[in-house]
Structure formats: structure tokens, C-alpha cells
Amino acid sequence: MAGNLRELLSEEELLKFYEQMVVCREFEESCAEQYSKGHITGFLHLYSGQEAVAVGCTAGLKQTDYVLSAYRDHAQAIVRGADPKRVMAELFGKATGICKGKGGSMHLFAPELNFMGGYAIVGGQFPIAVGLAWGSQLQEQDRITACFFGDGSMNQGTFHESLNWARLWDLPVLFICENNFYGIGTEVHRASAQAALHRRTCGYDIPSEKVDGMDVVAMYQATKRAAEWVRERQRPYFIEAVTYRFRGHSMSDPAKYRSSSEADVWKSRDPIPNLSRRLLEEGIADQARLDQINQAALAQVREAVRFAEDSPWPEDAEVWNDIYV
């Protein structure tokens, strides 16, 4: 994050970035607690550590743009505008959830926000993202599609097929790889012959860049610039956001494949305290203001948990709704 923050963004924008990252972090840590209590079941993949990517990228897009994510999707949905109460209720499997309790953690979906889903199938979002972009282009809409995915999905056939299709037909897709270095427990250099993942797009003639995914302002600037490029040229672009998840792949993963020293290095780059420090140093906010934001975020997440706990379970007859046949 080079330069003075005031020269890059307004005070309001910077404080919103901080607030959104804190809300996402508090939400994910609360999810871990609710999982341990048995209120959330099944697979649960937490986003703690990667908040700068979701917050910065979303700010660089238009609300009319489509967004797709993988299964680590809670923060993506919330910063897109989803109510944390309804997201938490969805994780609890309650009728008030964003998908009526039918999707759970990995399948959040809010078309009214142009959030076109989290996908549990690794690489499942790629062809859908390309199809959405094709539809937008055919309808001559001022809309791009932002497709978020993890490094582990880049060896899937759908990745290669979709990048090829996107460039062959010149479709407005912004591919955003959240490279947290591990596909479950396999480090990226053990799974990819080219560990600098953004370089892999050269085979499809798609321009790319690597960005510090622990820096919310850097992610915002890169996404805004790339989104404008995609929108103007109607061609795909690729961003590799270098980031780190502070927890294991899922709640069932103790992450013993990572050393404590490695984790400590990345935790020192935590995007939340690092932005907080800059805000204080540059006089954009004082500690009292940041404390107020922290307390409000915690209260918001606690209210989300209460809402989920108090919400009803879906009626039995609901199983027959929202199905194809």
C-alpha cells in the first residue's frame, strides 16, 4: 500500500473497508464457535485472513456486475450486500436463510444482488461465469462477470476450458484467483508446474497480474483498473491475489502441514490490523473511532447469531419447492 491513503481514497471509503473486513472476520470466528456448538453442521470453510480480497475487489466492481465464488463464500456474499443475519440463518439451516436453509455454507446465492452463487464443486463456477458473461455480451449490457476461485481449482479441466472459451469469444470475465498456497493440504508448488499462477494464462493470450491480497487498497485499485479494462475491451483478464487463510481448509482440518513460523509470518501481514495502523498513523481515524467500529461489528454478528437461533426450521413441504421437477 504505497503512498498516502488520503491521496488514494476518501476517509469514508477507507473506514468502510475497515468496517467490512472486521464484520467478515467477526462473522467467520463466530461461525467457528457455532460449529463447535453443533449449530452449524457439514463442511465449513472459513475466510479469516483473506478479507482484503473480498472487500477490495467488491469495491472495485459495479453493483450490476455478476459475482461468483467458490465454497469459501460467506464474506463474498456479505460484502456484496447480503444481510449477515440471513447468511448466518442459512448456515444454521433455518427457513429465514438466504436460500431458505437449503444451501448451507457452500451454496449461498442472492441473484437480487447479482451474487450468482458459491460453488461446492471445485471449479464449478468457471463455465457458469463464462456463460453469464456471454449472456451479458449478447444483450449488450454494461456488465462484467467477476469469478473468484482458489489456487487448487486451477488444475481442473473447467478452468482451462473456460479461459479458452472466454478468450476465443472475447467475453467480459474478470478471473480472480485467491492464492492462499494450499489446495486443502497440498502446497501449490507440489500441484502446479508453474507456481506463479498468473503466468499460466499466457497459453490463452489473457493478460494477468499478481497483487498483494493482504492489502485491501491494492486489491481495490487492481480490481477497479482491471474491471474497467474488461468492460471497455470486452475481453477477459486475470488477477492472482496472493493471500493466506489463517485457519485450516475447513473446520475438520488441523492444518498440521503448515509450520507455525510460516503462519506467524502471514499473521504479521493480517490486513485488518495493518489497515488500522495506517489509519491511525495518517490521522484518518483515532482509536476511539476504530473501537466503535469493532464493537458495532461484534454486535452485528451477535445479532445474526440470535436471529439464526430464533428462526424456525423449514416446513417439511418446503422440500418440494425450488426444484426442477
GROMACS .gro file of C-alpha atoms in nm, residues 11 34 46 172 197-198 236:
model
    7
   11GLU     CA    1  -1.194   0.878   0.461
   34GLN     CA    2  -2.127  -2.206   1.639
   46LEU     CA    3  -1.364  -2.004   0.685
  172PRO     CA    4  -1.610  -0.979  -2.029
  197LEU     CA    5  -0.020  -1.889  -1.119
  198HIS     CA    6  -0.088  -1.566  -1.307
  236PRO     CA    7  -1.103  -1.146  -2.015
   0.00000   0.00000   0.00000
